[in-house]
Amino acid sequence: TQYEAARFFSPIYLHPEYLGDGRVVFYISNERRQTFAGTLEYRIGAADNSTVHKGYANVVIERNSARLVLERDFGEFLIGNEDRYYLECYLKDQLGTYARATTLFVPEKHFKFKDPKISYEIVGSERRFSITLNASAFAGAVEVVIVVDTVEYAAFLSIVL
């Protein structure tokens, strides 16, 4: 997707990959000119947004490099629940969040989404505004369409709370 392509060109890219047997591997690409040292936080969430498991690992990735930084076996949580659980992860340091990723363990058409009850708030003027979306459950492929002076703007989002 366009969103994934934009993330891919970030100076620090986080990519979790589900191996299909309960194991997840985490890759990090660091295209910056300095070593990145921070924390990889991960969370297995259920479709209703409850937390099934969470954890973290300290990671170091050298400048201008890419590699596997972590492997975790989530089999005790995932096996038999792949269609109801998802993984979200964040790469952070003391300055903030550098990368985030969300992964389903089954093709999206097989995931048992709950009604996310999406709500929104618009703040600002007619020409300059911000939109805040909230959801009570995990939501995938949310489309936001805004029409300004007959010009249509669209964005696709994933919402995780």
PDB file of N, CA and C in Angstrom, residues 1-4 7 43 49 86-90 100-104 108 111 113 116 118-119 131-144 154-161:
ATOM      1  N   THR A   1       0.837  -1.189   0.000  1.00  0.00           N
ATOM      2  CA  THR A   1       0.000   0.000   0.000  1.00  0.00           C
ATOM      3  C   THR A   1       0.874   1.242   0.000  1.00  0.00           C
ATOM      4  N   GLN A   2       0.248   2.369  -0.261  1.00  0.00           N
ATOM      5  CA  GLN A   2       0.983   3.629  -0.269  1.00  0.00           C
ATOM      6  C   GLN A   2       1.559   3.909   1.115  1.00  0.00           C
ATOM      7  N   TYR A   3       0.803   3.604   2.170  1.00  0.00           N
ATOM      8  CA  TYR A   3       1.265   3.823   3.530  1.00  0.00           C
ATOM      9  C   TYR A   3       2.509   2.982   3.808  1.00  0.00           C
ATOM     10  N   GLU A   4       2.487   1.714   3.404  1.00  0.00           N
ATOM     11  CA  GLU A   4       3.631   0.833   3.608  1.00  0.00           C
ATOM     12  C   GLU A   4       4.847   1.343   2.852  1.00  0.00           C
ATOM     13  N   ARG A   7       6.410   4.172   4.787  1.00  0.00           N
ATOM     14  CA  ARG A   7       7.132   3.654   5.946  1.00  0.00           C
ATOM     15  C   ARG A   7       8.460   3.036   5.534  1.00  0.00           C
ATOM     16  N   ARG A  43       3.367  -6.039  21.337  1.00  0.00           N
ATOM     17  CA  ARG A  43       2.117  -6.362  22.023  1.00  0.00           C
ATOM     18  C   ARG A  43       1.278  -7.240  21.115  1.00  0.00           C
ATOM     19  N   ASN A  49      -9.242  -5.334  21.119  1.00  0.00           N
ATOM     20  CA  ASN A  49      -8.198  -4.434  21.620  1.00  0.00           C
ATOM     21  C   ASN A  49      -7.673  -4.807  23.006  1.00  0.00           C
ATOM     22  N   TYR A  86      -3.513  -9.949  16.683  1.00  0.00           N
ATOM     23  CA  TYR A  86      -2.599  -9.197  15.824  1.00  0.00           C
ATOM     24  C   TYR A  86      -1.406  -8.762  16.653  1.00  0.00           C
ATOM     25  N   LEU A  87      -0.358  -8.349  15.971  1.00  0.00           N
ATOM     26  CA  LEU A  87       0.858  -7.876  16.633  1.00  0.00           C
ATOM     27  C   LEU A  87       1.053  -6.409  16.301  1.00  0.00           C
ATOM     28  N   GLU A  88       1.321  -5.620  17.307  1.00  0.00           N
ATOM     29  CA  GLU A  88       1.761  -4.245  17.062  1.00  0.00           C
ATOM     30  C   GLU A  88       3.094  -4.067  17.765  1.00  0.00           C
ATOM     31  N   CYS A  89       3.978  -3.293  17.154  1.00  0.00           N
ATOM     32  CA  CYS A  89       5.284  -3.084  17.750  1.00  0.00           C
ATOM     33  C   CYS A  89       5.786  -1.678  17.452  1.00  0.00           C
ATOM     34  N   TYR A  90       6.646  -1.215  18.340  1.00  0.00           N
ATOM     35  CA  TYR A  90       7.180   0.151  18.279  1.00  0.00           C
ATOM     36  C   TYR A  90       8.667   0.111  18.545  1.00  0.00           C
ATOM     37  N   ARG A 100       6.933   2.053  13.752  1.00  0.00           N
ATOM     38  CA  ARG A 100       5.869   1.214  14.284  1.00  0.00           C
ATOM     39  C   ARG A 100       5.388   0.306  13.176  1.00  0.00           C
ATOM     40  N   ALA A 101       4.826  -0.819  13.583  1.00  0.00           N
ATOM     41  CA  ALA A 101       4.320  -1.777  12.604  1.00  0.00           C
ATOM     42  C   ALA A 101       3.188  -2.575  13.228  1.00  0.00           C
ATOM     43  N   THR A 102       2.291  -3.021  12.383  1.00  0.00           N
ATOM     44  CA  THR A 102       1.185  -3.882  12.794  1.00  0.00           C
ATOM     45  C   THR A 102       1.140  -5.064  11.836  1.00  0.00           C
ATOM     46  N   THR A 103       0.967  -6.255  12.384  1.00  0.00           N
ATOM     47  CA  THR A 103       0.955  -7.462  11.569  1.00  0.00           C
ATOM     48  C   THR A 103      -0.211  -8.352  11.969  1.00  0.00           C
ATOM     49  N   LEU A 104      -0.934  -8.831  10.957  1.00  0.00           N
ATOM     50  CA  LEU A 104      -1.943  -9.863  11.178  1.00  0.00           C
ATOM     51  C   LEU A 104      -1.271 -11.213  10.965  1.00  0.00           C
ATOM     52  N   GLU A 108      -5.894 -10.751   5.694  1.00  0.00           N
ATOM     53  CA  GLU A 108      -6.884  -9.827   6.250  1.00  0.00           C
ATOM     54  C   GLU A 108      -8.317 -10.320   6.088  1.00  0.00           C
ATOM     55  N   PHE A 111      -9.305 -12.483   9.054  1.00  0.00           N
ATOM     56  CA  PHE A 111      -9.232 -11.948  10.417  1.00  0.00           C
ATOM     57  C   PHE A 111     -10.640 -11.630  10.922  1.00  0.00           C
ATOM     58  N   PHE A 113     -12.477  -9.372  12.577  1.00  0.00           N
ATOM     59  CA  PHE A 113     -12.564  -8.002  13.083  1.00  0.00           C
ATOM     60  C   PHE A 113     -13.830  -7.828  13.916  1.00  0.00           C
ATOM     61  N   PRO A 116     -15.334  -1.648  15.214  1.00  0.00           N
ATOM     62  CA  PRO A 116     -14.439  -0.740  15.933  1.00  0.00           C
ATOM     63  C   PRO A 116     -15.128   0.499  16.506  1.00  0.00           C
ATOM     64  N   ILE A 118     -15.852   3.454  15.284  1.00  0.00           N
ATOM     65  CA  ILE A 118     -14.964   4.585  15.033  1.00  0.00           C
ATOM     66  C   ILE A 118     -15.709   5.896  15.247  1.00  0.00           C
ATOM     67  N   SER A 119     -15.069   6.774  15.997  1.00  0.00           N
ATOM     68  CA  SER A 119     -15.603   8.125  16.192  1.00  0.00           C
ATOM     69  C   SER A 119     -14.515   9.107  15.762  1.00  0.00           C
ATOM     70  N   ILE A 131      -7.893  16.064  12.320  1.00  0.00           N
ATOM     71  CA  ILE A 131      -8.922  15.063  12.546  1.00  0.00           C
ATOM     72  C   ILE A 131      -8.347  14.021  13.487  1.00  0.00           C
ATOM     73  N   THR A 132      -9.061  13.740  14.555  1.00  0.00           N
ATOM     74  CA  THR A 132      -8.666  12.695  15.481  1.00  0.00           C
ATOM     75  C   THR A 132      -9.668  11.562  15.382  1.00  0.00           C
ATOM     76  N   LEU A 133      -9.177  10.357  15.081  1.00  0.00           N
ATOM     77  CA  LEU A 133     -10.025   9.175  15.015  1.00  0.00           C
ATOM     78  C   LEU A 133      -9.810   8.341  16.263  1.00  0.00           C
ATOM     79  N   ASN A 134     -10.872   7.782  16.783  1.00  0.00           N
ATOM     80  CA  ASN A 134     -10.801   6.871  17.917  1.00  0.00           C
ATOM     81  C   ASN A 134     -11.569   5.613  17.567  1.00  0.00           C
ATOM     82  N   ALA A 135     -11.126   4.494  18.107  1.00  0.00           N
ATOM     83  CA  ALA A 135     -11.799   3.222  17.871  1.00  0.00           C
ATOM     84  C   ALA A 135     -11.743   2.398  19.148  1.00  0.00           C
ATOM     85  N   SER A 136     -12.776   1.607  19.362  1.00  0.00           N
ATOM     86  CA  SER A 136     -12.806   0.765  20.550  1.00  0.00           C
ATOM     87  C   SER A 136     -12.183  -0.604  20.294  1.00  0.00           C
ATOM     88  N   ALA A 137     -11.872  -0.904  19.043  1.00  0.00           N
ATOM     89  CA  ALA A 137     -11.268  -2.187  18.686  1.00  0.00           C
ATOM     90  C   ALA A 137     -10.314  -1.971  17.521  1.00  0.00           C
ATOM     91  N   PHE A 138      -9.512  -2.981  17.234  1.00  0.00           N
ATOM     92  CA  PHE A 138      -8.579  -2.923  16.111  1.00  0.00           C
ATOM     93  C   PHE A 138      -9.360  -2.728  14.814  1.00  0.00           C
ATOM     94  N   ALA A 139      -8.905  -1.809  13.984  1.00  0.00           N
ATOM     95  CA  ALA A 139      -9.558  -1.546  12.699  1.00  0.00           C
ATOM     96  C   ALA A 139      -8.503  -1.518  11.612  1.00  0.00           C
ATOM     97  N   GLY A 140      -8.765  -2.197  10.521  1.00  0.00           N
ATOM     98  CA  GLY A 140      -7.816  -2.227   9.423  1.00  0.00           C
ATOM     99  C   GLY A 140      -8.399  -1.564   8.194  1.00  0.00           C
ATOM    100  N   ALA A 141      -7.543  -0.964   7.381  1.00  0.00           N
ATOM    101  CA  ALA A 141      -7.936  -0.367   6.107  1.00  0.00           C
ATOM    102  C   ALA A 141      -9.073   0.627   6.262  1.00  0.00           C
ATOM    103  N   VAL A 142      -8.932   1.560   7.158  1.00  0.00           N
ATOM    104  CA  VAL A 142      -9.917   2.620   7.344  1.00  0.00           C
ATOM    105  C   VAL A 142      -9.635   3.703   6.316  1.00  0.00           C
ATOM    106  N   GLU A 143     -10.650   4.110   5.590  1.00  0.00           N
ATOM    107  CA  GLU A 143     -10.484   5.157   4.594  1.00  0.00           C
ATOM    108  C   GLU A 143     -11.114   6.444   5.112  1.00  0.00           C
ATOM    109  N   VAL A 144     -10.361   7.524   5.042  1.00  0.00           N
ATOM    110  CA  VAL A 144     -10.857   8.844   5.403  1.00  0.00           C
ATOM    111  C   VAL A 144     -10.890   9.663   4.115  1.00  0.00           C
ATOM    112  N   ALA A 154      -8.037  11.575   0.061  1.00  0.00           N
ATOM    113  CA  ALA A 154      -8.298  10.298   0.721  1.00  0.00           C
ATOM    114  C   ALA A 154      -7.016   9.791   1.376  1.00  0.00           C
ATOM    115  N   ALA A 155      -7.211   9.063   2.463  1.00  0.00           N
ATOM    116  CA  ALA A 155      -6.096   8.427   3.162  1.00  0.00           C
ATOM    117  C   ALA A 155      -6.584   7.101   3.720  1.00  0.00           C
ATOM    118  N   PHE A 156      -5.717   6.107   3.691  1.00  0.00           N
ATOM    119  CA  PHE A 156      -6.028   4.808   4.292  1.00  0.00           C
ATOM    120  C   PHE A 156      -5.205   4.668   5.559  1.00  0.00           C
ATOM    121  N   LEU A 157      -5.854   4.223   6.613  1.00  0.00           N
ATOM    122  CA  LEU A 157      -5.210   4.145   7.916  1.00  0.00           C
ATOM    123  C   LEU A 157      -5.485   2.799   8.564  1.00  0.00           C
ATOM    124  N   SER A 158      -4.621   2.407   9.486  1.00  0.00           N
ATOM    125  CA  SER A 158      -4.921   1.322  10.415  1.00  0.00           C
ATOM    126  C   SER A 158      -5.028   1.966  11.782  1.00  0.00           C
ATOM    127  N   ILE A 159      -6.034   1.613  12.521  1.00  0.00           N
ATOM    128  CA  ILE A 159      -6.240   2.215  13.835  1.00  0.00           C
ATOM    129  C   ILE A 159      -6.018   1.162  14.896  1.00  0.00           C
ATOM    130  N   VAL A 160      -5.076   1.432  15.778  1.00  0.00           N
ATOM    131  CA  VAL A 160      -4.803   0.567  16.907  1.00  0.00           C
ATOM    132  C   VAL A 160      -4.818   1.435  18.151  1.00  0.00           C
ATOM    133  N   LEU A 161      -5.554   1.036  19.151  1.00  0.00           N
ATOM    134  CA  LEU A 161      -5.611   1.796  20.402  1.00  0.00           C
ATOM    135  C   LEU A 161      -4.868   1.071  21.494  1.00  0.00           C
TER     136      LEU A 161
END
